[in-house]
Amino acid sequence: MCGIVGYVGRQTALKVVIDGLRRLEYRGYDSAGVALVSDGELFTERRAGKLANLDAALADAEPPQSMTGIGHTRWATHGAPTDRNAHPHVGRQGRVALVHNGIIENFAALRTKLEAAGHELDSDTDTEVAARLLEAEVAAGADLTEAMQDVCRQLEGAFTLVAVSVDDPDRVVAARRNSPLVVGLGRGENFLASDVAAFIEHTRDALELGQDQVVTITPDKVAVSDFHGNPAEGKPFHVDWDIAAAEKSGYDYFMLKEIEEQPKAIADTLLGRLTETGRLQLDEMRLSDDELRAIDKIIIIACGTAFHAGLVAKYAIEHWTRIPCEVELSSEFRYRDPIIDRDTMVIAISQSGETMDTLMALRHARQQRAKVLAISNSNGSTIPRESDAVLYTHAGPEIAVASTKAFLTQIVACHLIALYLAQVRGTKYGDEITEIVGQLEQIPAAVTEVLAALEPVRELAREMGEARLVLFLGRHVGYPVALEGALKLKELAYIHAEGFAAGELKHGPIALIDQGTPVFVVVPPKGRGSLHDKMISSIQEVRARGARTIILAEQGDDKVLPYADQLIALPKVPTLMQPLVATVPLQAFSCEMAMVKGLDVDQPRNLAKSVTVE
Ligand code: F6R
């Protein structure tokens, strides 16, 4: 949440910063602002609303030529999304400007102190307090780096701060605690950002920062320290995707592009996992075979869509490894005093690698000495860095706020982990594992087939634009698919939608069904025997109460035909892989619904990607 950019070098800072903010706007779009240092003056401009409003203001403002600047795109926490609360915030003399992501928890106490010292604050934000403190330190003789270290020692909570000062025109200084920040390493220029997407068109070499670190960039140098000024090291990494991956490439929305990219994302996530002898290898698995053999319980922690991937994974993990597996919302996990010890494996699933709820749950698990394995799509992010092991999904940058390709690759990553555990623990024979990996390798082709047949689904969305309530039913691994279908519709089209385990329907939710209520049903493959038949009974029950049924079932499933107002035929795949094909039409349906309603598909209201507050 909130996107931050800092630049110092030889290019026009304003352009670099604005281009960077454009790539980070998915992190928040309540307001945007920039600050530039030029000829002993600080120039700032900020506007409520999307970046386009800032663009318009800048067009009238005649900003100075400058090679040092910072920028911010906001997801509001403290203070309404107004011009006044937009970042950057400046010190009392207007000599220091600061942008911030996170929440400064002791801001009220600091504010009271400042007010007692005669400060009249201009905004309702927690950030302005830090800007005032920072400028006061500089005024007292500290350089910007020392001032930042000093201020950070006074702050509590989660923060990334990035600042410039007219007294230090060739440097940008940043700090991080529990919020994302990466450094982009250029030649004669350096960058700071919440996410590598902001500087990917300039450099793919980056530096990961640790917890409680301050970084100072000048055109030719990057220096890292802790909050006490002791020198520290960042961890260099190379970004394995390029600028093209972060562009819309002719699509109207990133989400449309990301839905289409799913076959490649799955194939890339599977790439190189089997050795020539057919053994599964997970290079990033830093846990020893002995540690993996000792595991007696798995707990998956995740939020939102990633939680749904975890729900699918439970079926595969328990089936292939016979290890009991629980799935828990990260935000609930540590508050129930979970029973975990050194033989518990906690799998933290997070596309962004920065979700605060998951990070806090992970830390709790590690304190209890559990082994933590992260599944993430973001190199250089906090959750993989703080985990004992990591498996990266290779989905490429996911920029649309609503998650699509990350979801499918998270499921694939979970399947790989389950199979790897089965290999190490001997609960599956080697040839069985090779066969299942072979089936996974067929999934990109199956998803391509689904993508080619989406027009009727889109047509359905266009016809259902007025729907006020849509229900989704599933059983077994189809249940998380139903939850995901409902989540997509809520967040994109702002329609009330609910996903249910079909068997639960008769215990209450069936009362929602009225004449014409649309009900999507994810039907288990026929091979699932009684489960398939039970699902047909559920379909009959909702139809008897007037529901309009949209049935997702595998090709050749003639038994469901009489009960389908609309049929979406899915390629035949093994049951545990059905979510990988069944979710895709639901993504396309919600996306089309949002477009029909004229909504911004990539930036739904009230949301932001990478939720870095608890
Ligand atoms: C929904 C969506 C969110 C995220 C959730 C977790 O489309 O994108 O529900 O899945 O905020 O995010 P990560 O995976 O980054 O931890």
XYZ file of C-alpha atoms and ligand atoms in Angstrom:
630
model
C 0.000 0.000 0.000
C 1.263 3.396 -1.040
C 3.889 3.521 -3.739
C 7.132 5.382 -3.153
C 9.838 6.472 -5.585
C 13.154 8.254 -5.066
C 15.684 9.243 -7.713
C 19.080 10.896 -7.920
C 21.204 10.975 -11.055
C 21.538 12.685 -14.402
C 18.067 12.412 -15.840
C 15.158 14.765 -15.248
C 14.021 13.553 -11.838
C 10.404 14.561 -12.384
C 10.016 12.260 -15.382
C 11.714 9.321 -13.680
C 9.590 9.792 -10.558
C 6.277 10.212 -12.392
C 6.975 7.215 -14.669
C 7.815 5.212 -11.553
C 4.617 6.296 -9.805
C 2.616 5.253 -12.850
C 3.952 1.725 -12.411
C 3.219 1.781 -8.692
C -0.250 3.290 -8.863
C -1.726 -0.175 -8.231
C -0.467 0.215 -4.649
C -2.865 3.057 -3.918
C -4.605 5.792 -5.827
C -6.107 8.127 -3.233
C -3.613 10.896 -4.020
C -0.209 11.465 -5.591
C 2.614 13.947 -5.146
C 6.246 14.777 -5.904
C 9.064 16.830 -4.399
C 12.130 18.081 -6.291
C 15.262 19.782 -5.043
C 16.685 22.482 -7.261
C 18.961 25.503 -6.710
C 18.454 25.602 -2.965
C 14.675 25.408 -3.328
C 12.176 22.675 -2.646
C 9.374 22.278 -5.167
C 6.352 20.162 -4.215
C 3.075 19.394 -5.929
C 0.394 17.007 -4.675
C -3.188 16.234 -5.560
C -6.015 14.084 -4.249
C -7.206 11.359 -6.634
C -5.393 9.427 -9.281
C -2.045 10.310 -10.795
C -3.812 11.989 -13.715
C -4.815 14.819 -11.334
C -1.191 15.365 -10.368
C -0.190 15.302 -14.054
C -2.707 18.063 -14.741
C -1.485 20.162 -11.791
C 2.141 19.756 -12.878
C 1.296 20.871 -16.393
C 0.271 24.256 -14.929
C 2.992 24.483 -12.294
C 6.227 24.878 -14.286
C 8.337 22.565 -12.132
C 12.071 23.355 -12.029
C 14.703 21.256 -13.773
C 16.025 18.899 -11.115
C 17.946 15.644 -10.877
C 16.885 14.754 -7.337
C 13.306 13.890 -6.496
C 10.810 11.753 -4.627
C 7.204 10.779 -5.275
C 4.264 9.047 -3.645
C 0.958 7.457 -4.559
C -1.280 7.036 -1.527
C -3.688 4.534 -0.005
C -5.118 6.586 2.842
C -4.786 5.467 6.466
C -4.481 8.623 8.629
C -6.545 11.436 7.217
C -9.024 11.613 4.355
C -7.786 11.415 0.761
C -7.514 15.191 0.239
C -4.865 17.514 -1.231
C -3.918 18.557 2.296
C -3.182 15.000 3.401
C -1.423 14.005 0.180
C 2.325 13.332 0.372
C 5.011 14.684 0.273
C 4.859 16.427 3.611
C 7.381 19.116 4.437
C 9.074 20.498 7.537
C 8.113 23.822 9.099
C 10.672 25.749 7.033
C 9.851 23.846 3.866
C 13.447 22.631 3.532
C 12.833 18.881 3.893
C 10.201 16.797 2.087
C 9.165 13.298 3.078
C 6.970 10.509 1.716
C 5.832 7.547 3.769
C 4.239 4.120 3.504
C 2.972 2.413 6.653
C 1.608 3.582 9.988
C 3.556 5.474 12.644
C 1.862 4.123 15.747
C 3.189 6.677 18.232
C 2.336 9.624 16.016
C -0.223 11.079 18.446
C 2.355 11.398 21.228
C 4.912 12.869 18.833
C 2.346 15.288 17.469
C 1.464 16.509 20.959
C 5.155 17.108 21.643
C 5.590 19.036 18.408
C 2.508 21.142 19.084
C 3.815 21.929 22.561
C 6.988 23.147 20.863
C 4.944 25.536 18.714
C 4.401 23.520 15.541
C 1.086 23.985 13.757
C 0.616 20.914 11.657
C -1.041 21.270 8.283
C -2.448 17.773 7.806
C -4.146 14.935 9.669
C -1.438 12.449 8.719
C 1.082 10.562 10.818
C 3.663 11.351 8.113
C 3.838 15.087 8.680
C 5.060 14.465 12.209
C 8.083 12.601 10.829
C 8.725 15.361 8.275
C 8.757 17.985 11.035
C 11.111 15.917 13.204
C 13.415 15.263 10.281
C 13.728 18.927 9.359
C 14.334 19.857 12.990
C 17.273 17.418 13.110
C 18.705 18.859 9.908
C 18.267 22.390 11.252
C 20.187 21.299 14.362
C 23.175 20.365 12.209
C 22.701 16.706 11.244
C 23.083 15.670 7.640
C 20.004 14.074 6.100
C 21.253 10.526 6.742
C 21.988 11.149 10.416
C 18.685 12.971 10.775
C 16.834 9.988 9.287
C 18.580 7.563 11.652
C 17.695 9.765 14.590
C 14.035 10.099 13.610
C 13.666 6.367 12.972
C 14.833 5.656 16.510
C 11.890 7.741 17.755
C 9.238 6.065 15.594
C 7.120 3.036 16.392
C 5.103 1.036 13.877
C 5.695 0.192 10.249
C 7.232 2.611 7.835
C 9.146 3.224 4.693
C 10.305 6.827 4.602
C 11.999 8.585 1.700
C 13.243 12.152 2.017
C 15.079 14.970 0.276
C 16.515 18.167 1.717
C 17.596 21.439 0.134
C 20.699 21.249 2.325
C 21.744 17.931 0.735
C 20.669 18.383 -2.890
C 22.494 15.340 -4.307
C 21.148 12.678 -2.022
C 17.930 10.877 -1.282
C 17.677 9.116 2.056
C 15.269 6.343 2.948
C 14.533 4.024 5.825
C 12.465 0.914 6.320
C 10.859 -1.017 9.134
C 8.258 -3.640 8.206
C 7.390 -1.906 4.941
C 8.830 -2.533 1.483
C 11.771 -0.668 -0.040
C 14.236 -1.724 -2.728
C 17.183 0.107 -4.255
C 17.712 0.206 -8.020
C 21.389 0.311 -8.967
C 22.147 2.386 -12.050
C 25.260 3.941 -13.591
C 25.610 7.531 -12.450
C 22.110 7.281 -11.015
C 20.312 5.322 -8.308
C 16.704 4.656 -7.443
C 14.507 3.863 -4.456
C 11.072 2.317 -4.717
C 8.464 0.192 -3.005
C 8.778 -2.272 -5.863
C 11.246 -2.868 -8.715
C 8.533 -2.099 -11.294
C 9.152 1.601 -10.631
C 12.706 1.539 -12.032
C 12.732 -1.553 -14.249
C 13.037 0.525 -17.413
C 16.328 1.961 -16.109
C 17.957 -0.979 -14.367
C 17.313 -4.636 -13.473
C 20.027 -4.667 -10.788
C 18.608 -4.147 -7.356
C 19.490 -4.267 -3.697
C 17.290 -5.835 -1.055
C 17.356 -4.061 2.316
C 17.043 -5.620 5.737
C 14.845 -4.658 8.630
C 15.514 -1.331 10.398
C 17.930 0.010 7.825
C 18.629 3.457 6.421
C 19.911 3.852 2.872
C 21.466 6.922 1.287
C 21.705 7.191 -2.473
C 23.769 9.698 -4.443
C 24.384 9.470 -8.209
C 27.451 7.266 -7.658
C 27.005 5.635 -4.282
C 24.628 3.601 -2.162
C 25.353 3.426 1.568
C 23.352 1.308 4.011
C 23.373 1.541 7.789
C 21.235 0.552 10.738
C 19.219 3.103 12.716
C 22.320 3.794 14.868
C 24.610 4.595 11.957
C 26.495 1.302 11.965
C 27.346 0.285 8.385
C 25.233 -2.562 6.982
C 24.969 -4.469 3.724
C 22.090 -4.871 1.318
C 21.634 -8.076 -0.669
C 22.041 -7.614 -4.451
C 19.658 -9.377 -6.842
C 18.835 -9.292 -10.524
C 15.229 -8.899 -11.685
C 14.328 -11.696 -14.096
C 11.657 -9.799 -16.052
C 11.834 -6.648 -18.111
C 9.848 -3.524 -18.878
C 7.590 -5.264 -21.427
C 6.203 -7.436 -18.618
C 5.125 -4.306 -16.736
C 3.242 -2.742 -19.656
C -0.286 -3.278 -20.921
C 1.004 -4.255 -24.370
C -2.157 -3.291 -26.212
C -4.652 -4.633 -23.652
C -7.170 -2.192 -22.198
C -6.418 -3.436 -18.700
C -3.568 -5.246 -16.980
C -6.072 -7.775 -15.697
C -7.012 -8.823 -19.236
C -3.342 -9.285 -20.045
C -2.655 -11.158 -16.831
C -5.544 -13.570 -17.425
C -4.063 -14.333 -20.859
C -0.590 -14.792 -19.396
C -1.667 -17.670 -17.163
C -0.470 -20.562 -19.348
C 3.010 -19.027 -19.502
C 3.004 -18.194 -15.784
C 2.231 -21.829 -14.933
C 4.788 -23.173 -17.399
C 7.468 -20.831 -16.005
C 6.663 -21.861 -12.445
C 7.103 -25.526 -13.426
C 10.242 -24.957 -15.466
C 13.327 -26.901 -14.398
C 11.680 -28.677 -11.479
C 12.374 -32.240 -12.708
C 15.920 -33.610 -13.006
C 16.932 -35.768 -15.960
C 16.306 -38.817 -13.811
C 12.747 -37.687 -13.130
C 13.296 -36.538 -9.547
C 11.613 -33.377 -8.357
C 14.075 -30.644 -7.353
C 13.236 -27.383 -5.663
C 16.383 -25.260 -5.766
C 15.142 -22.688 -3.309
C 14.121 -25.347 -0.730
C 16.579 -24.584 2.050
C 15.157 -27.162 4.468
C 17.048 -30.448 4.795
C 15.444 -33.818 4.062
C 15.732 -34.656 7.776
C 13.818 -31.512 8.686
C 11.164 -32.290 6.095
C 10.832 -35.877 7.326
C 10.290 -34.650 10.893
C 7.316 -32.444 10.000
C 4.114 -33.656 11.618
C 1.770 -30.782 10.790
C 1.438 -28.159 8.114
C -0.333 -24.824 8.570
C -0.882 -22.600 5.568
C -1.258 -18.869 6.278
C -2.420 -16.400 3.640
C -4.966 -13.675 2.863
C -7.618 -13.194 0.213
C -6.937 -14.970 -3.036
C -3.733 -16.487 -1.672
C -5.844 -18.005 1.147
C -8.027 -19.648 -1.492
C -4.892 -21.122 -3.085
C -4.059 -22.483 0.363
C -7.492 -24.092 0.648
C -6.868 -25.932 -2.631
C -3.401 -26.932 -1.452
C -4.750 -28.606 1.681
C -6.414 -31.297 -0.439
C -3.224 -32.015 -2.398
C -0.940 -31.930 0.640
C -3.045 -34.276 2.743
C -3.718 -36.612 -0.193
C -0.113 -36.917 -1.348
C 1.780 -36.645 1.938
C -0.723 -37.771 4.604
C 0.500 -34.872 6.779
C -2.394 -33.061 8.506
C -2.773 -29.611 7.005
C -4.698 -26.588 8.311
C -5.328 -23.396 6.382
C -5.752 -20.169 8.271
C -6.280 -16.513 7.492
C -3.031 -14.764 8.411
C -4.894 -12.014 10.241
C -6.470 -14.550 12.632
C -3.544 -16.919 13.073
C -1.532 -15.528 15.952
C -4.553 -14.420 17.948
C -5.748 -17.941 18.605
C -2.504 -19.111 20.210
C -1.921 -21.816 17.583
C -0.274 -25.070 18.613
C 2.996 -25.111 16.738
C 6.510 -26.342 17.413
C 9.750 -27.122 15.595
C 8.082 -29.989 13.711
C 5.350 -27.767 12.282
C 5.804 -26.441 8.793
C 4.095 -23.124 8.171
C 3.613 -22.248 4.517
C 3.135 -18.497 3.987
C 1.595 -17.716 0.606
C 1.917 -14.139 -0.613
C 2.156 -12.816 -4.150
C 3.625 -9.508 -3.048
C 5.741 -10.949 -0.252
C 4.821 -7.861 1.755
C 1.326 -8.472 3.153
C 1.567 -7.297 6.744
C -0.954 -9.790 8.168
C 1.013 -12.678 6.687
C 4.349 -11.213 7.754
C 3.195 -10.887 11.361
C 1.779 -14.428 11.345
C 5.045 -15.722 9.915
C 7.050 -13.999 12.640
C 4.811 -15.517 15.264
C 5.366 -18.976 13.758
C 9.133 -18.507 13.728
C 9.118 -17.372 17.345
C 7.466 -20.707 18.174
C 10.321 -22.360 16.223
C 8.176 -23.628 13.356
C 9.827 -23.977 9.945
C 8.458 -21.344 7.597
C 8.339 -21.859 3.863
C 7.265 -18.891 1.740
C 5.556 -19.011 -1.632
C 5.996 -15.633 -3.253
C 6.086 -13.919 -6.616
C 8.363 -11.087 -5.499
C 12.076 -11.380 -5.302
C 13.582 -9.015 -2.745
C 10.421 -8.899 -0.634
C 10.186 -9.303 3.114
C 8.227 -12.555 3.519
C 10.680 -14.742 1.554
C 13.592 -12.997 3.230
C 12.290 -13.784 6.700
C 11.375 -17.396 5.907
C 13.490 -20.533 6.297
C 12.880 -21.487 2.683
C 11.123 -20.079 -0.347
C 9.535 -21.261 -3.547
C 9.114 -18.490 -6.091
C 6.209 -18.498 -8.481
C 7.400 -17.144 -11.807
C 4.228 -15.324 -12.802
C 6.006 -12.077 -13.715
C 4.712 -8.785 -12.327
C 1.027 -8.825 -11.386
C -0.123 -5.224 -11.637
C -3.927 -5.414 -11.690
C -5.138 -5.199 -8.112
C -7.274 -8.330 -8.505
C -5.061 -11.387 -8.426
C -5.293 -13.864 -11.323
C -2.084 -15.426 -12.571
C -0.574 -15.336 -9.098
C -3.453 -17.511 -7.844
C -2.908 -20.252 -10.408
C 0.849 -20.271 -9.873
C 0.395 -20.374 -6.089
C -1.651 -23.544 -6.514
C 1.040 -25.012 -8.755
C 3.744 -24.093 -6.226
C 1.744 -25.769 -3.434
C 1.345 -28.892 -5.545
C 5.100 -28.957 -6.131
C 5.765 -28.632 -2.410
C 3.301 -31.423 -1.644
C 4.950 -33.687 -4.208
C 8.412 -32.802 -2.954
C 7.384 -33.733 0.580
C 5.897 -36.965 -0.763
C 9.200 -37.712 -2.503
C 11.336 -37.023 0.559
C 9.025 -38.931 2.906
C 8.352 -41.772 0.497
C 4.558 -41.472 0.525
C 4.560 -41.603 -3.289
C 6.734 -43.628 -5.631
C 9.095 -41.728 -7.915
C 7.217 -42.739 -11.065
C 3.930 -41.544 -9.538
C 5.496 -38.163 -8.821
C 6.901 -37.937 -12.346
C 3.459 -38.764 -13.698
C 1.748 -36.055 -11.632
C 4.352 -33.458 -12.606
C 3.693 -34.546 -16.206
C -0.015 -33.858 -15.648
C 0.828 -30.421 -14.241
C 2.893 -29.768 -17.347
C -0.251 -30.328 -19.434
C -2.119 -27.589 -17.558
C -0.799 -24.616 -19.594
C -2.320 -26.211 -22.717
C -5.608 -26.826 -20.863
C -5.725 -23.189 -19.679
C -5.010 -22.032 -23.237
C -8.033 -24.075 -24.328
C -10.198 -22.373 -21.678
C -8.956 -18.940 -22.733
C -9.899 -19.632 -26.334
C -13.487 -20.370 -25.316
C -14.227 -17.372 -23.085
C -16.488 -15.380 -25.403
C -19.744 -17.026 -24.204
C -18.716 -16.282 -20.617
C -18.150 -12.636 -21.487
C -21.464 -12.558 -23.320
C -23.103 -13.892 -20.168
C -21.549 -11.073 -18.146
C -22.818 -8.483 -20.601
C -26.295 -9.927 -20.285
C -26.153 -10.093 -16.469
C -24.922 -6.527 -15.887
C -27.959 -5.752 -13.684
C -27.544 -8.716 -11.297
C -27.597 -7.704 -7.605
C -26.592 -11.070 -6.123
C -24.570 -13.930 -7.596
C -23.823 -17.190 -5.802
C -21.030 -19.690 -6.415
C -21.121 -23.320 -5.322
C -18.360 -25.885 -5.187
C -17.333 -29.044 -3.395
C -13.886 -30.434 -2.546
C -11.312 -28.319 -4.467
C -14.230 -26.664 -6.251
C -15.188 -24.977 -2.976
C -12.174 -22.622 -2.924
C -12.847 -21.943 -6.604
C -16.366 -20.838 -5.626
C -14.917 -18.555 -2.937
C -12.464 -17.100 -5.429
C -15.196 -16.549 -8.033
C -17.243 -14.634 -5.475
C -14.266 -12.575 -4.286
C -13.414 -11.554 -7.856
C -16.979 -10.420 -8.495
C -17.191 -8.440 -5.265
C -13.904 -6.621 -5.693
C -14.225 -5.890 -9.409
C -17.924 -5.369 -10.079
C -19.051 -4.384 -6.542
C -21.794 -6.999 -6.707
C -22.820 -8.941 -3.659
C -21.490 -12.437 -4.263
C -20.987 -15.418 -2.000
C -19.196 -18.716 -2.414
C -20.480 -21.791 -0.586
C -19.585 -25.415 -0.128
C -22.567 -26.919 -1.924
C -23.382 -29.248 0.961
C -23.795 -26.288 3.293
C -26.452 -24.673 1.162
C -29.351 -26.432 2.828
C -28.103 -25.284 6.228
C -29.078 -21.696 5.571
C -27.803 -19.970 2.438
C -30.435 -21.555 0.208
C -32.813 -18.953 1.621
C -31.023 -16.376 -0.554
C -32.209 -18.025 -3.728
C -35.065 -16.390 -5.520
C -36.520 -16.489 -9.021
C -33.635 -15.946 -11.476
C -30.782 -15.718 -8.914
C -27.620 -16.589 -10.873
C -25.757 -19.534 -9.342
C -22.414 -20.672 -10.723
C -21.692 -24.313 -9.913
C -18.241 -25.882 -10.141
C -18.980 -29.563 -10.702
C -16.363 -32.116 -9.601
C -15.081 -34.407 -12.380
C -17.246 -37.504 -12.897
C -14.483 -39.739 -11.533
C -15.226 -38.302 -8.077
C -18.167 -40.730 -7.867
C -20.672 -39.824 -5.224
C -19.356 -36.272 -4.987
C -20.427 -35.672 -8.555
C -23.872 -37.097 -7.908
C -24.281 -35.090 -4.723
C -23.449 -31.952 -6.647
C -26.169 -32.748 -9.153
C -28.609 -33.009 -6.245
C -27.493 -29.565 -5.029
C -28.046 -28.141 -8.492
C -31.553 -29.590 -8.548
C -32.272 -28.099 -5.150
C -31.360 -24.570 -6.265
C -33.177 -24.923 -9.567
C -36.304 -26.015 -7.739
C -36.180 -22.626 -6.004
C -35.869 -20.656 -9.209
C -32.078 -20.280 -9.574
C -30.529 -19.724 -12.937
C -27.664 -22.233 -13.088
C -24.369 -21.649 -14.829
C -22.546 -24.944 -14.691
C -18.793 -25.425 -14.986
C -18.215 -29.101 -15.706
C -15.678 -31.169 -17.559
C -16.193 -31.857 -21.235
C -18.378 -34.897 -21.833
C -20.191 -34.626 -18.501
C -23.630 -35.319 -20.020
C -25.252 -35.910 -16.659
C -25.225 -32.201 -15.788
C -26.692 -31.044 -19.096
C -30.372 -31.182 -18.113
C -29.672 -28.936 -15.131
C -27.641 -26.223 -16.858
C -29.118 -22.950 -18.049
C -25.615 -22.250 -19.289
C -22.770 -24.725 -19.559
C -19.101 -23.797 -19.389
C -17.195 -26.890 -20.484
C -13.771 -27.394 -18.918
C -10.920 -29.512 -20.279
C -10.494 -32.880 -18.552
C -7.767 -32.635 -15.926
C -7.100 -34.540 -12.680
C -9.415 -33.503 -9.857
C -6.715 -31.780 -7.785
C -5.854 -29.633 -10.805
C -9.412 -28.669 -11.702
C -9.145 -25.257 -9.939
C -6.430 -24.334 -12.447
C -8.932 -24.471 -15.289
C -12.215 -23.747 -13.486
C -11.100 -20.396 -12.042
C -10.272 -18.851 -15.405
C -13.854 -18.369 -16.700
C -14.819 -16.854 -13.343
C -11.966 -14.329 -13.594
C -13.069 -13.396 -17.115
C -16.703 -13.124 -16.017
C -15.933 -10.657 -13.217
C -13.584 -8.650 -15.385
C -16.232 -8.318 -18.081
C -18.907 -7.432 -15.501
C -16.712 -4.583 -14.264
C -16.190 -3.357 -17.806
C -19.921 -3.535 -18.547
C -20.517 -1.359 -15.492
C -17.857 1.097 -16.642
C -15.611 0.435 -13.631
C -11.845 0.640 -13.465
C -10.877 -3.023 -13.667
C -7.268 -2.568 -12.596
C -7.920 -0.208 -9.721
C -11.151 -1.135 -7.907
C -12.428 1.322 -5.325
C -11.055 1.222 -1.767
C -8.475 -1.421 -2.620
C -4.748 -1.499 -3.170
C -2.343 -4.243 -4.023
C 0.221 -5.304 -1.458
C -1.558 -4.645 1.815
C 1.211 -3.411 4.078
C -0.940 -2.419 7.044
C -2.509 -4.798 9.527
C -7.756 -10.429 -4.487
C -6.415 -10.093 -4.041
C -6.138 -10.108 -2.590
C -4.730 -10.701 -2.306
C -4.401 -10.584 -0.817
C -3.069 -11.210 -0.497
O -7.849 -10.417 -5.879
O -5.538 -9.786 -4.827
O -7.106 -10.788 -1.882
O -4.719 -12.028 -2.716
O -4.368 -9.225 -0.457
O -2.023 -10.611 -1.192
P -0.614 -11.270 -1.269
O -0.720 -12.528 -2.059
O 0.264 -10.257 -1.936
O -0.178 -11.559 0.145
